[in-house]
Structure formats: C-alpha cells, structure tokens
mmCIF file of C-alpha atoms in Angstrom:
data_model
loop_
_atom_site.group_PDB
_atom_site.id
_atom_site.type_symbol
_atom_site.label_atom_id
_atom_site.label_comp_id
_atom_site.label_asym_id
_atom_site.label_seq_id
_atom_site.Cartn_x
_atom_site.Cartn_y
_atom_site.Cartn_z
ATOM 1 C CA MET A 23 -5.982 -4.300 -45.550
ATOM 2 C CA LEU A 24 -2.546 -2.565 -44.985
ATOM 3 C CA ILE A 25 -4.444 0.735 -44.279
ATOM 4 C CA LEU A 26 -6.601 -0.983 -41.664
ATOM 5 C CA ILE A 27 -3.623 -2.693 -40.070
ATOM 6 C CA GLY A 28 -1.741 0.770 -39.901
ATOM 7 C CA VAL A 29 -4.731 2.370 -38.261
ATOM 8 C CA TRP A 30 -4.972 -0.400 -35.860
ATOM 9 C CA PHE A 31 -1.282 -0.399 -34.834
ATOM 10 C CA ARG A 32 -1.406 3.464 -34.473
ATOM 11 C CA TYR A 33 -4.362 3.296 -32.213
ATOM 12 C CA TYR A 34 -2.697 0.366 -30.067
ATOM 13 C CA GLU A 35 0.500 2.420 -29.625
ATOM 14 C CA THR A 36 -1.359 5.480 -28.636
ATOM 15 C CA THR A 37 -3.801 3.438 -26.118
ATOM 16 C CA GLU A 38 -0.561 1.513 -24.686
ATOM 17 C CA LYS A 39 1.140 4.818 -23.738
ATOM 18 C CA ASP A 40 -1.939 6.042 -22.256
ATOM 19 C CA PHE A 41 -2.341 3.032 -20.137
ATOM 20 C CA VAL A 42 1.346 3.197 -19.139
ATOM 21 C CA LYS A 43 0.781 6.822 -17.915
ATOM 22 C CA THR A 44 -2.315 6.211 -16.171
ATOM 23 C CA ASN A 45 -0.731 3.211 -14.454
ATOM 24 C CA PHE A 46 2.400 5.187 -13.499
ATOM 25 C CA VAL A 47 0.043 8.108 -12.126
ATOM 26 C CA VAL A 48 -1.891 5.653 -9.924
ATOM 27 C CA GLN A 49 1.255 4.212 -8.571
ATOM 28 C CA THR A 50 2.531 7.961 -7.625
ATOM 29 C CA HIS A 51 -1.015 8.220 -5.827
ATOM 30 C CA HIS A 52 -0.205 5.069 -3.881
ATOM 31 C CA PHE A 53 3.432 6.163 -3.005
ATOM 32 C CA ILE A 54 1.716 9.632 -1.585
ATOM 33 C CA GLU A 55 -0.592 7.797 0.221
ATOM 34 C CA ALA A 56 2.180 5.481 1.841
ATOM 35 C CA ILE A 57 4.382 8.713 2.694
ATOM 36 C CA GLN A 58 1.367 10.142 4.265
ATOM 37 C CA LEU A 59 0.650 6.999 6.444
ATOM 38 C CA VAL A 60 4.475 6.879 7.335
ATOM 39 C CA HIS A 61 4.068 10.354 8.866
ATOM 40 C CA LEU A 62 0.609 9.618 10.362
ATOM 41 C CA GLU A 63 2.315 6.358 12.111
ATOM 42 C CA TRP A 64 5.466 8.700 13.038
ATOM 43 C CA LEU A 65 3.011 10.958 15.129
ATOM 44 C CA LEU A 66 1.078 7.982 16.655
ATOM 45 C CA LEU A 67 4.041 6.292 17.825
ATOM 46 C CA GLY A 68 5.486 9.221 19.508
ATOM 47 C CA LYS A 69 7.836 10.644 16.881
ATOM 48 C CA PRO A 70 10.523 7.817 16.425
ATOM 49 C CA LYS A 71 13.528 7.707 14.265
ATOM 50 C CA GLN A 72 12.322 4.489 12.554
ATOM 51 C CA ILE A 73 9.359 2.453 11.886
ATOM 52 C CA SER A 74 8.676 -0.922 10.494
ATOM 53 C CA ILE A 75 7.762 -1.053 6.773
ATOM 54 C CA GLY A 76 5.490 -3.703 7.430
ATOM 55 C CA GLN A 77 3.323 -1.207 9.577
ATOM 56 C CA ILE A 78 2.730 0.810 6.218
ATOM 57 C CA ASN A 79 2.687 -1.849 3.298
ATOM 58 C CA GLY A 80 1.520 -4.635 5.250
ATOM 59 C CA PHE A 81 4.190 -6.940 4.182
ATOM 60 C CA ASP A 82 6.229 -7.661 7.404
ATOM 61 C CA SER A 83 9.717 -7.853 6.036
ATOM 62 C CA GLY A 84 11.409 -6.936 9.395
ATOM 63 C CA LYS A 85 13.013 -3.938 7.605
ATOM 64 C CA MET A 86 12.865 -0.618 9.204
ATOM 65 C CA LEU A 87 12.205 2.825 7.694
ATOM 66 C CA GLN A 88 14.426 5.579 8.747
ATOM 67 C CA LEU A 89 12.697 9.077 9.244
ATOM 68 C CA ASN A 90 14.091 12.669 9.525
ATOM 69 C CA THR A 91 13.200 14.926 12.452
ATOM 70 C CA LEU A 92 10.180 16.023 10.721
ATOM 71 C CA GLY A 93 8.596 12.420 10.202
ATOM 72 C CA TRP A 94 9.327 11.885 6.663
ATOM 73 C CA PRO A 95 11.068 8.805 5.220
ATOM 74 C CA ILE A 96 14.701 9.282 4.493
ATOM 75 C CA LEU A 97 17.028 7.479 1.785
ATOM 76 C CA GLN A 98 19.362 4.595 2.796
ATOM 77 C CA SER A 99 21.738 6.312 0.240
ATOM 78 C CA HIS A 100 21.851 9.933 -1.420
ATOM 79 C CA ASP A 101 21.790 8.704 -4.847
ATOM 80 C CA ALA A 102 19.292 7.040 -7.350
ATOM 81 C CA ALA A 103 19.526 3.610 -5.821
ATOM 82 C CA GLY A 104 18.353 5.223 -2.367
ATOM 83 C CA CYS A 105 15.253 6.570 -4.147
ATOM 84 C CA GLN A 106 14.818 3.196 -6.032
ATOM 85 C CA VAL A 107 14.894 1.323 -2.321
ATOM 86 C CA LEU A 108 12.404 3.962 -1.010
ATOM 87 C CA TRP A 109 9.857 3.039 -3.740
ATOM 88 C CA GLN A 110 10.313 -0.444 -3.590
ATOM 89 C CA ALA A 111 9.789 -0.401 0.114
ATOM 90 C CA LEU A 112 6.912 1.786 0.241
ATOM 91 C CA LEU A 113 5.037 0.092 -2.427
ATOM 92 C CA GLY A 114 6.074 -3.534 -2.263
ATOM 93 C CA LEU A 115 6.487 -3.161 -6.229
ATOM 94 C CA PRO A 116 9.197 -3.098 -8.774
ATOM 95 C CA LEU A 117 9.975 0.170 -10.629
ATOM 96 C CA MET A 118 7.678 -0.756 -13.464
ATOM 97 C CA SER A 119 4.619 0.701 -14.994
ATOM 98 C CA LEU A 120 2.875 -1.692 -17.222
ATOM 99 C CA LYS A 121 6.116 -3.521 -18.749
ATOM 100 C CA LYS A 122 7.993 0.024 -18.862
ATOM 101 C CA SER A 123 10.768 0.634 -16.431
ATOM 102 C CA ILE A 124 10.342 3.732 -14.249
ATOM 103 C CA ASP A 125 13.524 6.051 -14.489
ATOM 104 C CA VAL A 126 14.911 7.001 -11.319
ATOM 105 C CA ALA A 127 17.170 10.278 -10.416
ATOM 106 C CA TYR A 128 18.528 11.809 -7.274
ATOM 107 C CA LYS A 129 18.790 15.576 -7.438
ATOM 108 C CA ILE A 130 19.835 18.441 -5.031
ATOM 109 C CA ASN A 131 18.534 22.095 -5.731
ATOM 110 C CA ASN A 132 18.849 24.883 -3.239
ATOM 111 C CA LYS A 133 19.959 22.310 -0.435
ATOM 112 C CA GLN A 134 16.467 20.218 -1.045
ATOM 113 C CA ASP A 135 17.175 16.598 -2.015
ATOM 114 C CA ARG A 136 14.492 15.185 -4.075
ATOM 115 C CA CYS A 137 13.842 11.765 -5.839
ATOM 116 C CA GLU A 138 12.502 12.016 -9.322
ATOM 117 C CA TYR A 139 10.628 9.274 -10.976
ATOM 118 C CA SER A 140 9.579 9.270 -14.577
ATOM 119 C CA ILE A 141 8.320 6.922 -17.460
ATOM 120 C CA GLY A 142 10.464 8.381 -20.460
ATOM 121 C CA SER A 143 10.673 11.721 -21.817
ATOM 122 C CA GLU A 144 8.206 11.079 -24.404
ATOM 123 C CA THR A 145 5.444 10.468 -21.832
ATOM 124 C CA ARG A 146 5.946 13.801 -20.169
ATOM 125 C CA VAL A 147 5.090 12.420 -16.701
ATOM 126 C CA LYS A 148 7.222 13.071 -13.751
ATOM 127 C CA PHE A 149 6.746 12.558 -9.990
ATOM 128 C CA GLN A 150 9.127 14.202 -7.307
ATOM 129 C CA TYR A 151 9.397 13.544 -3.542
ATOM 130 C CA PHE A 152 11.166 16.137 -1.569
ATOM 131 C CA ILE A 153 12.977 14.178 1.160
ATOM 132 C CA GLN A 154 13.434 16.787 3.834
ATOM 133 C CA THR A 155 9.809 18.244 3.577
ATOM 134 C CA GLY A 156 7.741 15.132 2.577
ATOM 135 C CA GLN A 157 6.317 17.348 -0.343
ATOM 136 C CA THR A 158 5.370 15.445 -3.529
ATOM 137 C CA HIS A 159 4.685 16.775 -6.982
ATOM 138 C CA LEU A 160 3.183 15.289 -10.052
ATOM 139 C CA TYR A 161 3.748 16.795 -13.409
ATOM 140 C CA ARG A 162 1.690 15.369 -16.466
ATOM 141 C CA ASP A 163 0.580 16.203 -19.677
ATOM 142 C CA ILE A 164 -2.230 13.583 -20.172
#
C-alpha cells in the first residue's frame, strides 16, 4: 500500500509541475497577443503616446497605457514593480500560474531594458519582454 501511495504522489507531483508550466506558457502567449494588440491599436489610432487599457483587455478601468515612440508599452517605474504592473494591466490577471507565484525581475543589459517573468528555477521556464523593441522571448524546457 505504501508503494502505491509513493508512486501516486510522485505521479501527482510531476503532473502538477507540468500543469503549472503549461499554464504559464499559455499566459505568456496571451501577454504576447496583448503586446501585439497594443502595437496595432497604436498604429490604427495614429501613433498616440498612450492608449486606454480597456481597448486591449476589454476591462474599461479608465487607466492609460504609456507607449514609447515605436508603439510598445513602457513601464510606470523601471523596476520589478513596473513589470508586475504591466503584466497585470495587459492580462487583467494576478501574477500566478495555478497557485504558484510568477517571479518578476527588471534587468538592463547593453542598454536594453527588459522584464523577466519565471515560475521558479526548478521549472526552467522564463519569459522576457524587451521594452524598447517589443520583442518577446520564451525559454522553456518542457
């Protein structure tokens, strides 16, 4: 009986990690879609400096999203808190992936600001948003 419980627990643990990783990947795809919608709206509206978040995620909060000169969302503050606010503004979701917190970091490398989102080092899944260019990168080992 103990062997069966051990096998079940190990299977459950592996399955739960897979679900968390998959959910995070799906959320990052929604983030990418939202970034692309922001850019499209920017073009359609004549390249304004800001657009309503409600035009992107459908939740009319009255908040405005600031854009850079190339039409990509910029951060309210250049730190992890700014990255967190951007994620939540675009997706309307908390930084969670199936009850697991999403870690957020703000980094600068070669004069390129970026937000990094991950769900722990053991999952080996990381998502990056480059603020100046709008580029996104998803690194995963699934």
